[in-house]
């Protein structure tokens, strides 16, 4: 087990009038396993633990810019809790390591998920045109169950969790960034991509006592013209946590996608029923009756398709028991509550804003999408997922005082 030390945290903190304090306000909702963020004062930046009034401590993680994070174990709606800095050592809860083209995240030795940077290997007998990068896979539950699929026989271009647009208009051409290697996504030979989302750079990666993550860059490249041309650039900011909310363990991945026009031309997005954030489930859920889908409206697979939601769930049995993945949609997202595509034949879903009509990503106007991905074992519990969405949409606040 690795230990994570902050270099100055052995300095003593003296309890006295004017001591730095952090007050957490639950606001309108009960909090359990709640991810709290705040800006740390200079006085707080040399500590690794926070001590509550009852003497219990929680680790806090503070980056070089002073952005601070910790997990609030329990706080009732309308209540506050005060913390002060404390001495002690903390364990690295989330570990990040790069192995070849994979950035792998683990917690206490157990796998959480991997980020595929450059295009990865394809199954035997599958065309190399389906070798893709810039996605998350594999993704695991707290119990170690695989919840995502990659290169399934019915859709070789599906890949864990990814972001791509389908029906587009770029300078009069129509690159299809979703179906990479198939149909409009490949030339007649089937050996050359006509459009792709390509990994460009890994800016940073990290682990720590509260969270780990990475920042990376992607390119949306149009190959349909005489020469290849970038339509969009994209930044992924991804952060991972392990939480326990109301007694139930969950792995949490926060994904923020920021897309910008690569040049002076917009990317026009006509009305279409899928394209955006995509999720492909475990191969065990390929049979139509093996997958469970649920939306924040209480709708299941068929009724929930082409509706709008605050969150959506995809799951099924793995190793003899249920597990699954919920995508929580931030209320600041475009066209929230966002339109949903629940594939009627495959364990795949998409957050698809183009369902609501024509729109475009314009030069100088970043398109930002925020999602919280929650992976948990057990049958889906709509009330529990709704509570997690409330915590994401209206987080508890934290204020530093002296």
Short mmCIF file of C-alpha atoms in Angstrom, two decimals:
data_model
loop_
_atom_site.label_atom_id
_atom_site.label_comp_id
_atom_site.label_asym_id
_atom_site.label_seq_id
_atom_site.Cartn_x
_atom_site.Cartn_y
_atom_site.Cartn_z
CA UNK A 1 0.00 0.00 0.00
CA UNK A 2 1.45 3.32 -1.02
CA UNK A 3 1.38 6.25 1.35
CA UNK A 4 0.87 9.80 0.20
CA UNK A 5 2.61 12.51 2.21
CA UNK A 6 2.42 16.26 1.88
CA UNK A 7 5.87 17.67 2.61
CA UNK A 8 4.91 20.19 5.30
CA UNK A 9 2.03 18.47 7.02
CA UNK A 10 4.09 17.59 10.09
CA UNK A 11 4.01 21.25 11.12
CA UNK A 12 1.96 21.67 14.32
CA UNK A 13 -1.42 23.33 14.29
CA UNK A 14 -2.13 25.29 17.45
CA UNK A 15 -5.72 25.43 18.63
CA UNK A 16 -6.38 29.05 19.48
CA UNK A 17 -8.59 31.97 18.72
CA UNK A 18 -8.32 32.75 15.04
CA UNK A 19 -7.47 29.14 14.06
CA UNK A 20 -8.37 28.27 10.49
CA UNK A 21 -11.70 26.46 10.25
CA UNK A 22 -13.67 24.87 7.46
CA UNK A 23 -17.46 24.87 7.75
CA UNK A 24 -19.52 22.53 5.57
CA UNK A 25 -23.17 23.40 4.97
CA UNK A 26 -25.39 20.54 3.81
CA UNK A 27 -27.97 22.87 2.31
CA UNK A 28 -31.32 21.40 1.30
CA UNK A 29 -30.24 17.76 0.99
CA UNK A 30 -28.95 14.99 3.25
CA UNK A 31 -25.31 14.23 2.46
CA UNK A 32 -23.63 10.82 2.57
CA UNK A 33 -20.33 10.10 0.86
CA UNK A 34 -20.55 13.61 -0.58
CA UNK A 35 -17.68 14.97 -2.67
CA UNK A 36 -16.81 18.41 -1.29
CA UNK A 37 -14.61 20.93 -3.07
CA UNK A 38 -13.35 24.33 -1.95
CA UNK A 39 -10.44 26.72 -2.36
CA UNK A 40 -7.91 26.22 0.42
CA UNK A 41 -6.39 29.19 2.16
CA UNK A 42 -2.61 29.38 2.49
CA UNK A 43 -2.98 28.22 6.09
CA UNK A 44 -4.76 25.05 5.00
CA UNK A 45 -2.43 24.09 2.17
CA UNK A 46 0.04 22.36 4.47
CA UNK A 47 -2.37 19.83 5.96
CA UNK A 48 -3.53 16.42 4.80
CA UNK A 49 -6.27 15.74 7.37
CA UNK A 50 -9.36 17.56 8.61
CA UNK A 51 -10.69 16.93 12.13
CA UNK A 52 -14.38 17.26 12.95
CA UNK A 53 -15.75 18.47 16.27
CA UNK A 54 -16.29 14.87 17.41
CA UNK A 55 -12.61 14.05 16.83
CA UNK A 56 -13.04 12.00 13.66
CA UNK A 57 -10.76 12.82 10.75
CA UNK A 58 -11.02 12.71 6.96
CA UNK A 59 -8.22 13.07 4.40
CA UNK A 60 -8.13 16.22 2.29
CA UNK A 61 -6.33 16.56 -1.03
CA UNK A 62 -5.06 19.98 -2.14
CA UNK A 63 -3.37 20.64 -5.47
CA UNK A 64 -0.76 23.26 -6.31
CA UNK A 65 -3.42 25.81 -7.22
CA UNK A 66 -5.20 25.39 -3.87
CA UNK A 67 -8.16 23.37 -5.17
CA UNK A 68 -9.16 21.12 -2.28
CA UNK A 69 -11.30 17.96 -2.10
CA UNK A 70 -12.56 15.61 0.59
CA UNK A 71 -15.44 13.19 1.17
CA UNK A 72 -18.06 14.22 3.73
CA UNK A 73 -19.19 10.96 5.41
CA UNK A 74 -22.60 12.11 6.71
CA UNK A 75 -24.41 15.39 7.22
CA UNK A 76 -28.14 15.95 7.53
CA UNK A 77 -30.00 18.52 5.46
CA UNK A 78 -29.90 21.99 6.99
CA UNK A 79 -26.95 21.13 9.25
CA UNK A 80 -23.36 22.35 9.32
CA UNK A 81 -20.11 20.71 10.40
CA UNK A 82 -16.85 22.42 11.31
CA UNK A 83 -13.42 20.99 10.61
CA UNK A 84 -9.96 22.12 11.69
CA UNK A 85 -6.56 21.05 10.30
CA UNK A 86 -5.03 17.96 11.89
CA UNK A 87 -1.73 16.10 11.87
CA UNK A 88 -1.29 12.53 10.64
CA UNK A 89 -0.49 10.43 7.63
CA UNK A 90 -2.85 9.45 4.84
CA UNK A 91 -3.00 6.56 2.41
CA UNK A 92 -3.15 6.95 -1.35
CA UNK A 93 -6.77 6.00 -2.07
CA UNK A 94 -6.57 6.40 -5.86
CA UNK A 95 -3.43 5.37 -7.74
CA UNK A 96 -2.64 6.30 -11.35
CA UNK A 97 -0.06 4.58 -13.54
CA UNK A 98 0.68 4.63 -17.27
CA UNK A 99 1.36 1.27 -18.89
CA UNK A 100 1.94 1.53 -22.62
CA UNK A 101 -1.09 3.22 -24.15
CA UNK A 102 -3.23 2.78 -21.03
CA UNK A 103 -3.59 5.09 -18.04
CA UNK A 104 -4.75 2.72 -15.29
CA UNK A 105 -6.50 3.72 -12.07
CA UNK A 106 -6.68 1.49 -9.00
CA UNK A 107 -7.87 1.80 -5.40
CA UNK A 108 -6.12 -0.21 -2.71
CA UNK A 109 -4.89 -2.55 -5.42
CA UNK A 110 -8.31 -3.06 -7.02
CA UNK A 111 -8.88 -1.86 -10.61
CA UNK A 112 -11.21 1.10 -11.15
CA UNK A 113 -10.91 1.96 -14.85
CA UNK A 114 -8.46 2.58 -17.66
CA UNK A 115 -8.13 5.37 -20.21
CA UNK A 116 -7.08 4.21 -23.68
CA UNK A 117 -4.88 6.91 -25.18
CA UNK A 118 -3.59 5.76 -28.58
CA UNK A 119 -5.62 3.21 -30.56
CA UNK A 120 -5.58 -0.16 -28.82
CA UNK A 121 -5.60 -3.77 -30.06
CA UNK A 122 -8.63 -5.29 -31.79
CA UNK A 123 -9.95 -8.84 -31.37
CA UNK A 124 -8.59 -11.56 -33.67
CA UNK A 125 -10.10 -11.36 -37.13
CA UNK A 126 -11.32 -7.76 -36.70
CA UNK A 127 -10.12 -5.09 -39.14
CA UNK A 128 -7.48 -2.69 -37.77
CA UNK A 129 -9.74 0.17 -38.90
CA UNK A 130 -11.65 -0.45 -35.65
CA UNK A 131 -8.60 0.19 -33.49
CA UNK A 132 -9.67 3.18 -31.39
CA UNK A 133 -8.33 5.36 -28.60
CA UNK A 134 -9.62 8.35 -26.62
CA UNK A 135 -12.05 6.38 -24.46
CA UNK A 136 -12.54 4.78 -21.03
CA UNK A 137 -12.41 0.97 -20.85
CA UNK A 138 -12.39 -1.31 -18.94
CA UNK A 139 -14.46 0.09 -16.07
CA UNK A 140 -15.09 -1.95 -12.92
CA UNK A 141 -17.53 -1.95 -10.01
CA UNK A 142 -16.39 -1.80 -6.36
CA UNK A 143 -16.65 -5.59 -6.30
CA UNK A 144 -14.40 -5.93 -9.33
CA UNK A 145 -17.13 -6.64 -11.89
CA UNK A 146 -16.63 -5.42 -15.46
CA UNK A 147 -19.40 -3.04 -16.55
CA UNK A 148 -18.24 -1.87 -20.02
CA UNK A 149 -17.73 -3.52 -23.39
CA UNK A 150 -15.37 -2.86 -26.29
CA UNK A 151 -15.42 -3.91 -29.97
CA UNK A 152 -18.67 -5.94 -29.63
CA UNK A 153 -19.53 -8.06 -32.71
CA UNK A 154 -22.65 -6.01 -33.52
CA UNK A 155 -20.91 -2.61 -33.32
CA UNK A 156 -17.12 -2.86 -33.54
CA UNK A 157 -16.84 0.92 -33.12
CA UNK A 158 -18.48 0.94 -29.67
CA UNK A 159 -15.86 1.45 -26.96
CA UNK A 160 -16.57 1.69 -23.23
CA UNK A 161 -17.33 5.37 -22.63
CA UNK A 162 -16.60 7.77 -25.47
CA UNK A 163 -17.74 11.08 -26.97
CA UNK A 164 -18.51 11.53 -30.66
CA UNK A 165 -20.99 13.16 -33.05
CA UNK A 166 -22.82 11.25 -35.78
CA UNK A 167 -24.77 13.45 -38.20
CA UNK A 168 -22.66 16.56 -38.88
CA UNK A 169 -22.00 19.27 -41.45
CA UNK A 170 -18.46 20.64 -41.58
CA UNK A 171 -17.68 23.04 -44.45
CA UNK A 172 -20.30 21.30 -46.58
CA UNK A 173 -18.96 17.81 -45.86
CA UNK A 174 -20.58 15.27 -43.54
CA UNK A 175 -17.97 13.52 -41.39
CA UNK A 176 -19.38 10.83 -39.07
CA UNK A 177 -17.23 10.73 -35.93
CA UNK A 178 -19.37 8.10 -34.17
CA UNK A 179 -19.33 5.18 -36.62
CA UNK A 180 -15.54 5.06 -36.90
CA UNK A 181 -14.70 2.35 -39.43
CA UNK A 182 -18.28 1.63 -40.54
CA UNK A 183 -20.57 3.11 -43.19
CA UNK A 184 -20.04 6.86 -43.44
CA UNK A 185 -17.14 6.48 -41.03
CA UNK A 186 -14.96 4.60 -43.54
CA UNK A 187 -14.19 4.64 -47.25
CA UNK A 188 -15.50 2.01 -49.71
CA UNK A 189 -12.60 -0.32 -49.01
CA UNK A 190 -13.44 -0.30 -45.32
CA UNK A 191 -9.76 0.16 -44.55
CA UNK A 192 -9.56 3.94 -44.18
CA UNK A 193 -11.33 6.18 -41.70
CA UNK A 194 -13.31 9.08 -43.13
CA UNK A 195 -13.64 10.70 -39.73
CA UNK A 196 -12.12 9.99 -36.35
CA UNK A 197 -11.73 11.11 -32.75
CA UNK A 198 -8.00 10.81 -32.10
CA UNK A 199 -6.02 11.08 -28.88
CA UNK A 200 -3.60 14.02 -29.06
CA UNK A 201 -1.88 14.46 -25.69
CA UNK A 202 -1.88 13.45 -22.04
CA UNK A 203 -1.39 16.73 -20.19
CA UNK A 204 -1.25 15.31 -16.69
CA UNK A 205 -2.28 12.41 -14.45
CA UNK A 206 -2.31 12.03 -10.68
CA UNK A 207 -3.37 9.99 -7.67
CA UNK A 208 -3.92 10.88 -4.04
CA UNK A 209 -5.69 10.24 -0.73
CA UNK A 210 -9.07 11.46 -2.01
CA UNK A 211 -9.05 11.34 -5.82
CA UNK A 212 -7.03 10.65 -8.95
CA UNK A 213 -7.45 11.69 -12.53
CA UNK A 214 -6.06 12.97 -15.78
CA UNK A 215 -6.37 15.72 -18.35
CA UNK A 216 -6.03 14.88 -22.04
CA UNK A 217 -6.55 16.34 -25.50
CA UNK A 218 -8.48 14.86 -28.45
CA UNK A 219 -8.88 15.83 -32.11
CA UNK A 220 -12.03 15.42 -34.24
CA UNK A 221 -10.49 14.92 -37.70
CA UNK A 222 -12.42 15.09 -40.98
CA UNK A 223 -10.87 12.92 -43.72
CA UNK A 224 -13.68 13.40 -46.26
CA UNK A 225 -12.01 16.30 -48.09
CA UNK A 226 -8.89 16.39 -50.26
CA UNK A 227 -6.76 16.73 -47.14
CA UNK A 228 -7.45 15.87 -43.50
CA UNK A 229 -8.75 18.79 -41.44
CA UNK A 230 -9.48 19.17 -37.75
CA UNK A 231 -13.09 20.14 -37.01
CA UNK A 232 -12.91 20.22 -33.21
CA UNK A 233 -10.40 20.04 -30.40
CA UNK A 234 -11.52 18.48 -27.13
CA UNK A 235 -10.18 18.50 -23.57
CA UNK A 236 -11.12 15.75 -21.15
CA UNK A 237 -10.86 16.48 -17.42
CA UNK A 238 -11.49 13.22 -15.59
CA UNK A 239 -11.47 12.68 -11.82
CA UNK A 240 -12.09 9.44 -9.91
CA UNK A 241 -13.23 8.78 -6.33
CA UNK A 242 -14.26 5.88 -4.08
CA UNK A 243 -17.25 6.74 -1.91
CA UNK A 244 -19.67 5.09 0.47
CA UNK A 245 -23.12 6.66 0.29
CA UNK A 246 -25.82 5.47 2.70
CA UNK A 247 -23.88 2.28 3.31
CA UNK A 248 -23.41 1.46 -0.38
CA UNK A 249 -19.98 1.58 -2.01
CA UNK A 250 -19.52 3.21 -5.40
CA UNK A 251 -16.76 4.12 -7.81
CA UNK A 252 -17.27 7.63 -9.18
CA UNK A 253 -15.84 9.16 -12.35
CA UNK A 254 -16.41 12.84 -13.08
CA UNK A 255 -15.96 13.61 -16.78
CA UNK A 256 -15.87 17.14 -18.19
CA UNK A 257 -15.60 17.45 -21.98
CA UNK A 258 -14.74 20.86 -23.44
CA UNK A 259 -15.00 21.07 -27.22
CA UNK A 260 -13.83 24.00 -29.35
CA UNK A 261 -13.85 24.64 -33.06
CA UNK A 262 -10.37 23.91 -34.40
CA UNK A 263 -10.53 26.85 -36.82
CA UNK A 264 -12.93 29.46 -38.12
CA UNK A 265 -15.59 26.97 -39.30
CA UNK A 266 -18.47 25.79 -37.08
CA UNK A 267 -19.46 22.16 -36.70
CA UNK A 268 -23.15 22.01 -37.59
CA UNK A 269 -25.16 19.28 -35.90
CA UNK A 270 -28.50 18.50 -37.58
CA UNK A 271 -31.32 16.81 -35.72
CA UNK A 272 -30.39 13.16 -35.17
CA UNK A 273 -31.33 10.44 -32.71
CA UNK A 274 -27.86 9.61 -31.39
CA UNK A 275 -24.43 11.15 -30.98
CA UNK A 276 -22.76 12.64 -27.90
CA UNK A 277 -21.64 10.72 -24.81
CA UNK A 278 -21.83 6.99 -25.47
CA UNK A 279 -21.76 4.03 -23.06
CA UNK A 280 -21.44 0.37 -24.09
CA UNK A 281 -22.18 -2.28 -21.47
CA UNK A 282 -20.60 -5.62 -20.70
CA UNK A 283 -20.83 -8.31 -23.42
CA UNK A 284 -22.80 -10.47 -20.98
CA UNK A 285 -25.67 -8.02 -21.45
CA UNK A 286 -25.83 -8.40 -25.25
CA UNK A 287 -28.99 -10.56 -25.14
CA UNK A 288 -32.02 -8.26 -25.19
CA UNK A 289 -33.41 -9.69 -21.95
CA UNK A 290 -30.06 -9.53 -20.10
CA UNK A 291 -29.80 -5.76 -19.70
CA UNK A 292 -31.59 -3.40 -17.35
CA UNK A 293 -32.08 0.26 -18.31
CA UNK A 294 -33.74 2.90 -16.16
CA UNK A 295 -34.17 6.68 -16.44
CA UNK A 296 -34.77 9.39 -13.85
CA UNK A 297 -38.42 9.43 -14.98
CA UNK A 298 -38.82 5.78 -13.96
CA UNK A 299 -38.90 4.60 -17.58
CA UNK A 300 -37.29 1.36 -18.70
CA UNK A 301 -35.60 0.61 -22.02
CA UNK A 302 -38.33 0.93 -24.63
CA UNK A 303 -40.37 3.67 -23.00
CA UNK A 304 -37.28 5.63 -22.00
CA UNK A 305 -35.79 5.81 -25.50
CA UNK A 306 -36.02 9.32 -27.01
CA UNK A 307 -37.14 10.83 -23.69
CA UNK A 308 -35.22 13.32 -21.55
CA UNK A 309 -33.62 12.65 -18.20
CA UNK A 310 -31.47 13.86 -15.33
CA UNK A 311 -29.79 10.47 -15.13
CA UNK A 312 -29.83 7.11 -16.85
CA UNK A 313 -28.80 3.62 -15.69
CA UNK A 314 -27.42 0.58 -17.56
CA UNK A 315 -26.73 -2.74 -15.87
CA UNK A 316 -27.18 -6.49 -15.60
CA UNK A 317 -25.78 -9.61 -13.98
CA UNK A 318 -22.04 -10.31 -13.84
CA UNK A 319 -20.57 -13.25 -11.94
CA UNK A 320 -23.95 -14.22 -10.53
CA UNK A 321 -25.11 -10.84 -9.27
CA UNK A 322 -26.35 -7.47 -10.50
CA UNK A 323 -24.10 -4.49 -11.14
CA UNK A 324 -24.30 -1.40 -13.30
CA UNK A 325 -23.39 2.11 -14.25
CA UNK A 326 -25.41 5.32 -13.86
CA UNK A 327 -24.69 8.50 -15.82
CA UNK A 328 -25.69 11.63 -13.89
CA UNK A 329 -26.26 14.67 -16.11
CA UNK A 330 -25.25 18.09 -14.82
CA UNK A 331 -28.05 20.70 -14.93
CA UNK A 332 -25.72 23.21 -16.63
CA UNK A 333 -25.47 20.96 -19.71
CA UNK A 334 -26.95 22.09 -23.02
CA UNK A 335 -30.64 21.20 -23.40
CA UNK A 336 -30.90 19.82 -19.87
CA UNK A 337 -32.66 17.53 -19.05
CA UNK A 338 -30.87 15.94 -21.96
CA UNK A 339 -32.37 13.65 -24.60
CA UNK A 340 -31.60 9.94 -24.26
CA UNK A 341 -30.98 7.17 -26.74
CA UNK A 342 -31.54 3.73 -25.20
CA UNK A 343 -30.58 1.17 -27.84
CA UNK A 344 -33.43 -1.35 -28.16
CA UNK A 345 -31.18 -4.21 -29.30
CA UNK A 346 -27.80 -3.72 -27.59
CA UNK A 347 -26.59 -2.76 -24.08
CA UNK A 348 -25.74 0.76 -25.20
CA UNK A 349 -26.98 4.24 -24.41
CA UNK A 350 -26.21 7.77 -25.52
CA UNK A 351 -26.81 11.27 -24.17
CA UNK A 352 -27.98 12.83 -27.45
CA UNK A 353 -28.71 16.59 -27.47
CA UNK A 354 -29.21 16.58 -31.27
CA UNK A 355 -32.54 14.78 -30.77
CA UNK A 356 -34.04 18.19 -29.95
CA UNK A 357 -33.20 19.73 -33.32
CA UNK A 358 -30.46 21.42 -35.35
CA UNK A 359 -27.67 23.24 -33.51
CA UNK A 360 -23.97 23.91 -33.89
CA UNK A 361 -20.67 24.33 -32.08
CA UNK A 362 -19.44 27.80 -33.02
CA UNK A 363 -15.92 29.31 -33.11
CA UNK A 364 -14.99 31.04 -29.87
CA UNK A 365 -17.84 29.37 -27.93
CA UNK A 366 -16.65 26.29 -26.00
CA UNK A 367 -19.16 23.46 -25.74
CA UNK A 368 -18.86 22.06 -22.21
CA UNK A 369 -20.50 18.80 -21.06
CA UNK A 370 -20.36 17.54 -17.48
CA UNK A 371 -21.24 14.02 -16.35
CA UNK A 372 -20.81 12.02 -13.16
CA UNK A 373 -20.52 8.29 -13.75
CA UNK A 374 -21.42 6.10 -10.77
CA UNK A 375 -20.60 2.38 -10.73
CA UNK A 376 -22.11 0.20 -8.01
CA UNK A 377 -22.97 -3.42 -7.35
CA UNK A 378 -26.51 -4.54 -6.60
CA UNK A 379 -29.84 -3.89 -8.29
CA UNK A 380 -30.55 -0.31 -9.40
CA UNK A 381 -32.13 1.82 -6.67
CA UNK A 382 -33.82 4.84 -8.23
CA UNK A 383 -34.09 6.72 -4.92
CA UNK A 384 -30.38 6.20 -4.20
CA UNK A 385 -29.36 7.33 -7.70
CA UNK A 386 -31.65 10.36 -7.43
CA UNK A 387 -30.00 11.33 -4.15
CA UNK A 388 -26.57 11.07 -5.79
CA UNK A 389 -27.81 13.27 -8.64
CA UNK A 390 -29.05 15.88 -6.15
CA UNK A 391 -25.64 15.84 -4.48
CA UNK A 392 -23.99 16.39 -7.87
CA UNK A 393 -26.41 19.05 -9.09
CA UNK A 394 -26.61 20.99 -5.81
CA UNK A 395 -23.42 20.19 -3.88
CA UNK A 396 -22.85 21.05 -0.25
CA UNK A 397 -20.84 24.22 0.28
CA UNK A 398 -17.64 24.70 2.29
CA UNK A 399 -16.30 27.98 3.67
CA UNK A 400 -12.86 28.66 5.11
CA UNK A 401 -12.70 31.12 8.02
CA UNK A 402 -10.07 32.23 10.53
#
